[in-house]
Tab-separated table of C-alpha atoms and ligand atoms in Angstrom:
chain	number	residue	atom	x	y	z
C	1	MET	CA	130.414	108.071	79.746
C	2	ILE	CA	133.892	107.283	81.001
C	3	GLN	CA	134.709	107.622	84.694
C	4	GLY	CA	138.032	108.498	86.224
C	5	ASN	CA	139.163	104.888	86.346
C	6	ASP	CA	138.422	104.432	82.629
C	7	THR	CA	135.796	101.719	83.047
C	8	PRO	CA	132.537	102.541	81.268
C	9	ARG	CA	129.797	103.631	83.681
C	10	ASP	CA	127.180	100.953	84.176
C	11	SER	CA	123.759	101.850	82.735
C	12	PHE	CA	120.311	100.470	81.992
C	13	SER	CA	120.400	98.825	78.603
C	14	THR	CA	116.829	99.194	77.349
C	15	LYS	CA	113.883	101.549	77.670
C	16	PHE	CA	111.862	98.782	79.281
C	17	GLY	CA	114.747	98.225	81.692
C	18	VAL	CA	114.664	101.874	82.780
C	19	ILE	CA	110.916	101.805	83.309
C	20	ALA	CA	110.982	98.433	85.096
C	21	ALA	CA	113.718	99.640	87.452
C	22	ALA	CA	112.177	103.055	88.195
C	23	ALA	CA	108.629	101.674	88.431
C	24	GLY	CA	110.073	98.839	90.529
C	25	SER	CA	111.419	101.447	92.927
C	26	ALA	CA	108.161	103.382	92.982
C	27	ILE	CA	105.849	100.384	93.260
C	28	GLY	CA	106.332	98.797	96.632
C	29	LEU	CA	104.941	98.427	100.125
C	30	GLY	CA	103.913	102.070	99.724
C	31	ASN	CA	101.355	101.069	97.111
C	32	ILE	CA	100.116	97.800	98.483
C	33	TRP	CA	100.622	98.076	102.239
C	34	ARG	CA	100.593	101.823	102.989
C	35	PHE	CA	98.317	103.354	100.338
C	36	PRO	CA	95.238	101.215	101.118
C	37	TYR	CA	95.435	101.778	104.868
C	38	VAL	CA	96.182	105.500	104.608
C	39	LEU	CA	93.289	105.835	102.166
C	40	GLY	CA	91.107	103.726	104.449
C	41	GLU	CA	91.876	105.971	107.428
C	42	ASN	CA	91.378	109.175	105.467
C	43	GLY	CA	88.001	108.769	103.896
C	44	GLY	CA	88.510	106.872	100.644
C	45	GLY	CA	87.649	108.563	97.325
C	46	ALA	CA	88.213	112.149	98.491
C	47	PHE	CA	91.744	111.243	99.561
C	48	LEU	CA	92.331	109.564	96.207
C	49	LEU	CA	91.364	112.720	94.346
C	50	ILE	CA	93.734	114.940	96.360
C	51	TYR	CA	96.472	112.344	95.940
C	52	LEU	CA	96.067	112.292	92.148
C	53	GLY	CA	96.311	116.099	92.059
C	54	PHE	CA	99.640	115.949	93.908
C	55	ILE	CA	101.019	113.263	91.607
C	56	ALA	CA	100.303	115.400	88.534
C	57	ALA	CA	101.230	118.862	89.790
C	58	ILE	CA	104.157	118.034	92.078
C	59	GLY	CA	105.171	114.382	91.694
C	60	ILE	CA	105.872	114.271	87.969
C	61	PRO	CA	107.811	117.593	87.965
C	62	VAL	CA	109.983	116.421	90.886
C	63	MET	CA	110.600	113.107	89.152
C	64	MET	CA	111.610	114.783	85.891
C	65	SER	CA	113.896	117.122	87.835
C	66	GLU	CA	115.624	114.191	89.544
C	67	PHE	CA	116.123	112.331	86.269
C	68	THR	CA	117.535	115.498	84.691
C	69	ILE	CA	120.034	116.125	87.496
C	70	GLY	CA	121.184	112.495	87.543
C	71	ARG	CA	121.529	112.009	83.833
C	72	ASN	CA	123.238	115.323	83.342
C	73	ALA	CA	125.830	114.750	86.041
C	74	GLN	CA	126.187	110.945	85.635
C	75	LEU	CA	126.731	110.730	89.368
C	76	ASN	CA	125.145	109.889	92.737
C	77	PRO	CA	123.085	112.681	94.424
C	78	VAL	CA	125.990	114.209	96.385
C	79	GLY	CA	128.415	114.059	93.465
C	80	ALA	CA	125.745	115.351	91.080
C	81	PHE	CA	125.051	118.540	93.050
C	82	ARG	CA	128.799	119.056	93.593
C	83	LYS	CA	129.450	118.740	89.875
C	84	ILE	CA	126.568	120.895	88.655
C	85	ALA	CA	126.851	123.578	91.372
C	86	PRO	CA	130.515	123.530	92.465
C	87	GLY	CA	131.396	125.524	95.559
C	88	ARG	CA	127.746	125.873	96.598
C	89	LYS	CA	125.827	124.207	99.397
C	90	TRP	CA	123.445	122.231	97.169
C	91	HIS	CA	125.333	119.001	97.797
C	92	LEU	CA	123.776	119.048	101.290
C	93	ILE	CA	120.476	118.082	99.637
C	94	GLY	CA	122.281	115.061	98.235
C	95	SER	CA	123.690	114.238	101.668
C	96	LEU	CA	120.252	114.553	103.235
C	97	GLY	CA	119.064	112.063	100.605
C	98	VAL	CA	121.738	109.565	101.628
C	99	VAL	CA	120.789	109.925	105.300
C	100	THR	CA	117.091	109.529	104.424
C	101	ALA	CA	117.993	106.408	102.459
C	102	PHE	CA	119.457	104.843	105.629
C	103	ILE	CA	116.329	105.651	107.617
C	104	ILE	CA	113.902	104.402	104.975
C	105	LEU	CA	115.896	101.272	104.238
C	106	ALA	CA	115.990	100.352	107.931
C	107	PHE	CA	112.244	100.399	108.645
C	108	TYR	CA	111.210	99.446	105.124
C	109	THR	CA	113.293	96.294	105.080
C	110	VAL	CA	111.803	95.330	108.442
C	111	VAL	CA	108.280	95.460	106.982
C	112	ALA	CA	109.568	93.812	103.794
C	113	GLY	CA	110.842	90.984	106.005
C	114	TRP	CA	107.298	90.476	107.339
C	115	THR	CA	106.233	89.566	103.797
C	116	LEU	CA	108.675	86.641	103.924
C	117	GLU	CA	107.237	85.449	107.235
C	118	TYR	CA	103.738	85.622	105.771
C	119	LEU	CA	104.870	83.926	102.598
C	120	VAL	CA	106.277	80.989	104.530
C	121	GLN	CA	103.254	80.897	106.850
C	122	SER	CA	100.886	80.914	103.860
C	123	VAL	CA	102.585	77.790	102.553
C	124	LYS	CA	102.228	76.202	105.981
C	125	TRP	CA	98.587	77.262	106.363
C	126	LEU	CA	97.923	75.885	102.915
C	127	ILE	CA	99.574	72.504	103.122
C	128	LEU	CA	99.291	71.803	106.848
C	129	PRO	CA	95.987	73.412	107.864
C	130	GLU	CA	95.442	71.070	110.815
C	131	ARG	CA	98.908	71.386	112.278
C	132	SER	CA	99.072	75.149	111.854
C	133	GLY	CA	95.643	75.563	113.466
C	134	VAL	CA	93.789	77.312	110.629
C	135	ALA	CA	91.605	74.377	109.657
C	136	GLY	CA	87.906	75.105	110.030
C	137	LEU	CA	88.337	78.585	111.522
C	138	GLU	CA	85.510	80.961	110.719
C	139	GLY	CA	84.439	84.514	111.457
C	140	GLU	CA	85.647	85.858	114.805
C	141	ALA	CA	87.788	82.785	115.503
C	142	SER	CA	89.637	83.349	112.279
C	143	ARG	CA	90.187	87.041	113.074
C	144	LEU	CA	91.508	86.167	116.508
C	145	PHE	CA	93.874	83.602	115.043
C	146	PHE	CA	95.472	86.027	112.592
C	147	GLN	CA	95.444	88.865	115.112
C	148	GLU	CA	97.318	86.665	117.544
C	149	HIS	CA	99.761	85.569	114.899
C	150	TYR	CA	100.483	89.195	113.965
C	151	THR	CA	100.919	90.329	117.583
C	152	ASP	CA	103.097	87.349	118.464
C	153	PHE	CA	105.218	87.749	115.380
C	154	THR	CA	105.739	91.524	115.409
C	155	GLY	CA	106.079	91.552	119.197
C	156	GLY	CA	108.807	88.912	119.074
C	157	ILE	CA	112.424	89.586	118.256
C	158	TRP	CA	114.084	86.633	116.586
C	159	ARG	CA	111.772	85.945	113.690
C	160	PRO	CA	111.377	89.595	112.564
C	161	VAL	CA	115.145	90.009	112.870
C	162	LEU	CA	115.826	86.876	110.881
C	163	TRP	CA	113.479	87.833	108.020
C	164	PHE	CA	114.802	91.378	108.035
C	165	LEU	CA	118.377	90.125	107.661
C	166	ILE	CA	117.399	87.701	104.890
C	167	MET	CA	115.625	90.471	102.989
C	168	LEU	CA	118.623	92.741	103.445
C	169	PHE	CA	120.917	90.011	102.200
C	170	PHE	CA	118.912	89.529	98.972
C	171	THR	CA	118.827	93.283	98.467
C	172	GLY	CA	122.596	93.474	98.907
C	173	TYR	CA	123.134	90.541	96.579
C	174	ILE	CA	121.175	92.146	93.720
C	175	VAL	CA	122.803	95.553	94.178
C	176	ALA	CA	126.270	94.006	94.347
C	177	SER	CA	125.633	92.414	90.946
C	178	GLY	CA	125.475	95.852	89.340
C	179	VAL	CA	122.984	98.045	87.500
C	180	LYS	CA	122.492	95.983	84.349
C	181	LYS	CA	123.216	92.524	85.698
C	182	GLY	CA	121.518	93.078	89.044
C	183	ILE	CA	118.892	95.812	89.270
C	184	GLU	CA	117.721	95.766	85.643
C	185	LYS	CA	117.787	91.998	85.296
C	186	TYR	CA	115.658	91.309	88.374
C	187	THR	CA	113.178	94.164	88.016
C	188	LYS	CA	112.463	93.186	84.396
C	189	ILE	CA	111.272	89.774	85.596
C	190	LEU	CA	109.659	90.676	88.914
C	191	MET	CA	107.538	93.626	87.809
C	192	PRO	CA	105.498	91.807	85.112
C	193	VAL	CA	104.928	88.864	87.496
C	194	LEU	CA	103.726	91.297	90.155
C	195	LEU	CA	101.247	92.848	87.737
C	196	LEU	CA	99.905	89.477	86.729
C	197	LEU	CA	99.398	88.316	90.318
C	198	LEU	CA	97.666	91.548	91.234
C	199	ILE	CA	95.265	91.335	88.295
C	200	VAL	CA	94.261	87.800	89.287
C	201	LEU	CA	93.595	89.024	92.839
C	202	VAL	CA	91.526	91.985	91.620
C	203	ILE	CA	89.334	89.690	89.546
C	204	ARG	CA	88.878	87.418	92.553
C	205	SER	CA	88.035	90.295	94.856
C	206	LEU	CA	85.626	92.008	92.451
C	207	SER	CA	83.705	88.815	91.875
C	208	LEU	CA	82.811	88.490	95.558
C	209	GLU	CA	79.265	89.233	96.585
C	210	GLY	CA	79.022	92.679	98.177
C	211	ALA	CA	82.139	93.973	96.420
C	212	LYS	CA	80.321	97.049	95.115
C	213	GLU	CA	80.487	98.889	98.410
C	214	GLY	CA	84.270	98.742	98.222
C	215	LEU	CA	84.191	100.366	94.812
C	216	VAL	CA	81.968	103.154	96.088
C	217	PHE	CA	84.352	103.735	99.020
C	218	LEU	CA	87.346	103.902	96.689
C	219	PHE	CA	85.951	105.955	93.839
C	220	LYS	CA	83.153	108.116	95.182
C	221	PRO	CA	84.696	111.197	96.782
C	222	ASP	CA	82.899	112.033	99.985
C	223	PHE	CA	84.522	115.195	101.298
C	224	SER	CA	82.454	115.158	104.463
C	225	GLN	CA	84.697	112.286	105.537
C	226	ILE	CA	87.739	114.568	105.747
C	227	LYS	CA	86.194	117.695	107.179
C	228	ASP	CA	87.387	116.938	110.715
C	229	ALA	CA	91.075	117.087	109.872
C	230	PRO	CA	91.477	118.417	106.329
C	231	VAL	CA	95.051	119.653	106.850
C	232	GLN	CA	96.218	116.354	108.177
C	233	VAL	CA	94.567	114.482	105.313
C	234	ILE	CA	96.133	116.780	102.719
C	235	LEU	CA	99.603	116.496	104.272
C	236	GLU	CA	99.248	112.767	104.438
C	237	ALA	CA	98.325	112.672	100.744
C	238	LEU	CA	101.400	114.783	99.944
C	239	GLY	CA	103.724	112.555	101.981
C	240	GLN	CA	102.211	109.461	100.444
C	241	ALA	CA	102.663	110.849	96.902
C	242	PHE	CA	106.377	111.474	97.562
C	243	PHE	CA	106.924	108.144	99.256
C	244	SER	CA	105.059	106.196	96.624
C	245	LEU	CA	106.890	107.785	93.693
C	246	SER	CA	110.286	107.341	95.439
C	247	ILE	CA	111.015	111.043	95.025
C	248	GLY	CA	112.633	113.705	97.186
C	249	MET	CA	115.760	111.843	98.324
C	250	GLY	CA	117.779	111.264	95.183
C	251	THR	CA	116.781	107.696	94.359
C	252	LEU	CA	115.740	108.865	90.932
C	253	ILE	CA	118.816	111.084	90.614
C	254	THR	CA	120.795	107.885	91.079
C	255	TYR	CA	118.682	105.888	88.618
C	256	GLY	CA	118.654	108.892	86.256
C	257	SER	CA	122.431	108.708	86.138
C	258	TYR	CA	122.103	105.248	84.564
C	259	ILE	CA	119.659	106.351	81.848
C	260	ARG	CA	121.196	106.618	78.387
C	261	LYS	CA	121.221	109.998	76.648
C	262	LYS	CA	118.757	109.030	73.948
C	263	GLU	CA	115.991	108.079	76.396
C	264	ASN	CA	113.065	110.487	76.791
C	265	LEU	CA	112.997	111.671	80.426
C	266	ALA	CA	109.509	113.198	80.362
C	267	SER	CA	107.789	110.158	78.912
C	268	THR	CA	109.734	107.905	81.297
C	269	ALA	CA	108.583	109.975	84.277
C	270	VAL	CA	104.969	109.972	83.103
C	271	SER	CA	105.021	106.202	82.502
C	272	VAL	CA	106.531	105.526	85.922
C	273	ALA	CA	104.073	107.809	87.723
C	274	ALA	CA	101.168	106.291	85.790
C	275	ALA	CA	102.294	102.726	86.556
C	276	ASP	CA	102.756	103.576	90.226
C	277	THR	CA	99.326	105.178	90.526
C	278	PHE	CA	97.687	102.389	88.567
C	279	ILE	CA	99.147	99.756	90.898
C	280	ALA	CA	98.106	101.705	94.015
C	281	VAL	CA	94.557	101.966	92.711
C	282	ILE	CA	94.325	98.333	91.699
C	283	ALA	CA	95.815	97.282	95.026
C	284	GLY	CA	92.845	99.193	96.475
C	285	LEU	CA	90.619	97.295	94.047
C	286	ALA	CA	92.025	93.992	95.243
C	287	ILE	CA	91.586	94.923	98.897
C	288	PHE	CA	88.513	97.123	99.512
C	289	PRO	CA	85.850	95.094	97.692
C	290	ALA	CA	86.964	92.105	99.778
C	291	VAL	CA	87.081	94.198	102.976
C	292	PHE	CA	83.501	95.392	102.435
C	293	ALA	CA	82.266	92.021	101.203
C	294	PHE	CA	83.291	90.634	104.608
C	295	GLY	CA	81.854	93.588	106.512
C	296	ILE	CA	85.171	94.801	107.924
C	297	ASN	CA	86.007	98.411	108.835
C	298	PRO	CA	88.387	99.813	106.178
C	299	GLY	CA	90.190	102.280	108.476
C	300	GLN	CA	92.274	99.951	110.586
C	301	GLY	CA	95.778	101.113	109.874
C	302	PRO	CA	98.963	99.197	109.179
C	303	GLU	CA	97.386	95.898	110.150
C	304	LEU	CA	95.062	95.935	107.155
C	305	VAL	CA	97.143	93.652	104.953
C	306	TYR	CA	98.634	91.531	107.732
C	307	ILE	CA	95.495	90.693	109.722
C	308	THR	CA	92.416	91.608	107.740
C	309	LEU	CA	93.565	90.176	104.464
C	310	PRO	CA	94.541	86.728	105.757
C	311	VAL	CA	91.126	86.555	107.463
C	312	ILE	CA	89.441	87.461	104.200
C	313	PHE	CA	91.562	85.062	102.178
C	314	GLN	CA	90.853	82.229	104.536
C	315	ASN	CA	87.146	82.774	104.221
C	316	MET	CA	87.192	83.037	100.451
C	317	PRO	CA	86.528	80.132	98.140
C	318	GLY	CA	89.975	78.912	97.146
C	319	GLY	CA	91.219	80.006	100.549
C	320	LEU	CA	94.808	80.559	101.442
C	321	ILE	CA	96.188	80.074	97.957
C	322	TRP	CA	95.216	83.754	97.532
C	323	ALA	CA	97.243	84.621	100.589
C	324	LEU	CA	100.251	82.899	99.109
C	325	MET	CA	99.878	84.838	95.874
C	326	PHE	CA	99.348	88.100	97.666
C	327	PHE	CA	102.403	87.819	99.917
C	328	LEU	CA	104.545	86.713	97.024
C	329	LEU	CA	103.597	89.809	95.098
C	330	LEU	CA	104.124	91.987	98.158
C	331	CYS	CA	107.585	90.503	98.559
C	332	PHE	CA	108.490	91.219	94.908
C	333	ALA	CA	107.141	94.747	95.211
C	334	ALA	CA	109.234	95.298	98.336
C	335	ILE	CA	112.546	94.028	97.040
C	336	THR	CA	112.468	96.048	93.818
C	337	SER	CA	112.130	99.089	96.103
C	338	THR	CA	114.739	98.166	98.706
C	339	ILE	CA	117.355	97.718	95.990
C	340	SER	CA	116.725	101.260	94.741
C	341	VAL	CA	117.218	102.719	98.213
C	342	LEU	CA	120.391	100.715	98.818
C	343	GLU	CA	121.680	101.822	95.411
C	344	VAL	CA	121.561	105.476	96.580
C	345	ILE	CA	123.945	104.675	99.428
C	346	VAL	CA	126.142	102.358	97.371
C	347	ALA	CA	126.483	104.850	94.495
C	348	TYR	CA	127.451	107.510	97.037
C	349	LEU	CA	130.035	105.335	98.808
C	350	SER	CA	131.568	103.991	95.628
C	351	GLU	CA	131.768	107.288	93.737
C	352	GLN	CA	132.397	109.837	96.472
C	353	LEU	CA	134.452	107.673	98.804
C	354	LYS	CA	135.976	105.586	95.985
C	355	MET	CA	135.027	102.179	97.355
C	356	THR	CA	134.472	99.112	95.216
C	357	ARG	CA	130.798	98.272	94.700
C	358	ARG	CA	131.178	95.113	96.769
C	359	ARG	CA	132.753	96.862	99.677
C	360	ALA	CA	130.169	99.651	99.521
C	361	VAL	CA	127.351	97.084	99.626
C	362	ILE	CA	128.866	95.348	102.647
C	363	LEU	CA	129.423	98.563	104.566
C	364	ALA	CA	125.946	99.916	103.758
C	365	THR	CA	124.103	96.712	104.619
C	366	VAL	CA	125.953	96.321	107.910
C	367	ALA	CA	125.041	99.885	108.884
C	368	VAL	CA	121.403	99.361	107.830
C	369	ALA	CA	121.347	96.060	109.722
C	370	VAL	CA	122.225	97.900	112.946
C	371	LEU	CA	119.527	100.554	112.400
C	372	GLY	CA	116.975	97.929	111.398
C	373	LEU	CA	117.703	95.891	114.528
C	374	ILE	CA	116.921	98.951	116.612
C	375	CYS	CA	113.650	99.284	114.656
C	376	THR	CA	112.644	95.706	115.331
C	377	ILE	CA	113.406	96.058	119.021
C	378	SER	CA	111.853	99.456	119.649
C	379	SER	CA	108.378	100.146	118.312
C	380	ASP	CA	108.897	103.863	119.077
C	381	VAL	CA	111.919	104.084	116.783
C	382	PHE	CA	109.977	102.135	114.198
C	383	ALA	CA	107.053	104.588	114.388
C	384	VAL	CA	109.346	107.631	114.062
C	385	PHE	CA	111.217	106.104	111.107
C	386	ASN	CA	107.944	105.125	109.441
C	387	ALA	CA	106.557	108.658	109.779
C	388	SER	CA	109.712	110.606	108.897
C	389	PRO	CA	109.539	110.262	105.081
C	390	ASP	CA	106.341	112.330	105.117
C	391	ILE	CA	108.483	115.296	106.119
C	392	LEU	CA	111.938	114.468	104.771
C	393	LEU	CA	110.824	113.674	101.216
C	394	PRO	CA	108.730	116.798	100.501
C	395	PHE	CA	111.540	118.828	102.139
C	396	GLY	CA	114.133	117.343	99.762
C	397	GLY	CA	111.699	117.588	96.843
C	398	PHE	CA	111.250	121.305	97.478
C	399	PHE	CA	114.977	121.973	97.045
C	400	ILE	CA	115.199	119.719	94.004
C	401	VAL	CA	112.502	121.625	92.084
C	402	VAL	CA	113.860	124.979	93.253
C	403	PHE	CA	117.293	123.935	92.000
C	404	ILE	CA	115.948	122.979	88.566
C	405	GLY	CA	113.540	125.920	88.347
C	406	TRP	CA	115.833	128.719	89.526
C	407	PHE	CA	119.464	127.604	89.412
C	408	PHE	CA	119.938	125.005	86.704
C	409	SER	CA	121.029	126.210	83.239
C	410	LYS	CA	117.956	126.396	81.012
C	411	ASP	CA	120.017	125.419	77.952
C	412	THR	CA	121.168	122.248	79.662
C	413	LEU	CA	117.634	121.576	80.865
C	414	LYS	CA	116.299	121.832	77.305
C	415	LYS	CA	119.112	119.624	76.052
C	416	GLU	CA	118.392	116.933	78.618
C	417	LEU	CA	114.636	116.987	78.138
C	418	SER	CA	114.875	116.982	74.334
C	419	SER	CA	117.695	114.383	74.221
C	420	ASP	CA	119.991	116.928	72.557
C	421	GLY	CA	117.344	118.382	70.288
C	422	ALA	CA	116.123	115.027	68.970
C	423	LYS	CA	112.712	115.259	70.691
C	424	ARG	CA	110.081	117.984	70.785
C	425	ILE	CA	109.374	119.463	74.182
C	426	ARG	CA	106.107	121.296	73.741
C	427	TYR	CA	105.321	120.828	77.426
C	428	TYR	CA	108.469	122.817	78.382
C	429	PRO	CA	106.768	126.087	79.506
C	430	VAL	CA	104.283	124.136	81.641
C	431	PHE	CA	107.100	122.149	83.224
C	432	VAL	CA	109.101	125.289	84.031
C	433	PHE	CA	106.024	126.937	85.529
C	434	LEU	CA	105.412	123.884	87.711
C	435	VAL	CA	108.991	123.589	88.998
C	436	LYS	CA	109.477	127.333	89.462
C	437	PHE	CA	106.196	128.171	91.156
C	438	VAL	CA	103.502	125.575	91.626
C	439	ALA	CA	105.451	122.718	93.220
C	440	PRO	CA	107.651	124.771	95.597
C	441	LEU	CA	104.843	127.095	96.682
C	442	ALA	CA	102.456	124.208	97.246
C	443	ILE	CA	105.008	122.388	99.404
C	444	VAL	CA	105.849	125.492	101.465
C	445	PHE	CA	102.193	126.378	101.898
C	446	LEU	CA	101.223	122.873	102.981
C	447	PHE	CA	104.150	122.666	105.390
C	448	ALA	CA	103.293	126.058	106.843
C	449	ILE	CA	99.694	125.113	107.569
C	450	GLY	CA	100.904	121.785	108.913
C	451	VAL	CA	103.215	123.558	111.373
C	452	TYR	CA	100.505	126.097	112.254
C	453	ASN	CA	98.116	123.263	112.983
C	454	LYS	CA	100.646	121.532	115.237
C	455	VAL	CA	101.287	124.764	117.096
C	456	ILE	CA	97.610	125.425	117.766
C	457	THR	CA	97.087	121.880	118.962
C	458	VAL	CA	99.941	122.304	121.429
C	459	PHE	CA	99.028	125.900	122.393
C	460	PRO	CA	95.287	126.155	121.761
C	461	GLY	CA	95.216	129.761	123.032
C	462	ILE	CA	97.126	131.062	119.975
C	463	GLY	CA	94.551	129.950	117.405
T	501	PFF	N1	108.238	103.974	96.577
T	501	PFF	C1	108.392	102.892	97.493
T	501	PFF	C2	107.033	102.344	97.838
T	501	PFF	O1	106.012	102.947	97.468
T	501	PFF	O2	106.962	101.335	98.508
T	501	PFF	C3	109.155	103.284	98.736
T	501	PFF	C4	110.384	104.076	98.465
T	501	PFF	C5	111.390	103.544	97.675
T	501	PFF	C6	110.488	105.353	98.961
T	501	PFF	C7	112.500	104.312	97.366
T	501	PFF	C8	111.592	106.122	98.664
T	501	PFF	C9	112.579	105.589	97.864
T	501	PFF	F1	113.603	106.303	97.572
């Protein structure tokens, strides 16, 4: 595809490259940091079951819709809606995606920066146990040590800011190198390494005595656990499904615009969703058996991987070498996601506002740096930013499926999904049914009960 300035549009060069990049975006802190603690707080297996339902019925259709829009238009989310639906307001969904990208990138890169701190600390704990104070710590003393480290670190300013800026710099560097020579090149290396590290950790965790309880917690649905706040649990599962798959804000419209015409969009979407879910589940398998083996409460929130896990690692045979591996994999998972979010903004700036890629990267990272600094300074802003994707992403996802289901030309849709007639699309009627009815109605319904629930908590008299 030739752009206005006659240079060929950058694209992913292989099928594996497409899957590595899109799965790299999907697999991130959402799988390894957020999924286990959200699952832990919401009752384990029952949450997992609801989550899987959302991935299949809503997640995959939204992902296929994003790929279709992007590849068809060969543009960023704003440009894509403008091109496909000229003179209509749909481009606002693209703009909302760009704004969401700023918000997500700000808080996400802050947490991604923590992985660097923990990576460096793990090396220190490992090679200088006496000097760093971890030598000989056991039980409660060990918990207190890591708790204190976490509170000191996240409560401070300079170190979180420094790691945040370093992470942002690496992200900018990869994105500035382009789609093929940056995003594709790095994700193709980092994703297989991540998988390998995680598998080693799962084996380690499962071989601990008492690991079975963790498996029961993860895989045995116990719906009595969610009966107190079913609506909240369901909404949380929906938000998590969107966040984890990187859908609802145009990230996959952007990546879709770099997918070559011959690639199969449906099988790509299914592979990416399957890889993402697989990694979330095996992250649970690496974490919960160890959590239960050490008799720790699984529902402790965001601190799970930053306090509980180091305690567990330190008390495991082999010790902090596992921590080093874990934080390395977390760091890889994070950066393959941050680059996808930055790419949304950079594609927008360079195509809509005609900036060079380099200039777009500089402008975007400086703006994100300012927002991220506010996040590191104010824990309230951080909490709002961290919670906002649960609403913004399903909101954007609703309009994306409605656009494909009700407004997008069905001939073009068939052409995109079948790669111009080269592939059979037997699933087509099911897909159309999902994007026209199931996904939008489910999102509206869940939002409506969510709002109703909020209202009756604020004004109990109404209910
Ligand atoms: N999917 C990423 C994760 O699970 O960590 C987070 C994310 C990346 C969300 C890109 C949204 C996005 F566009």
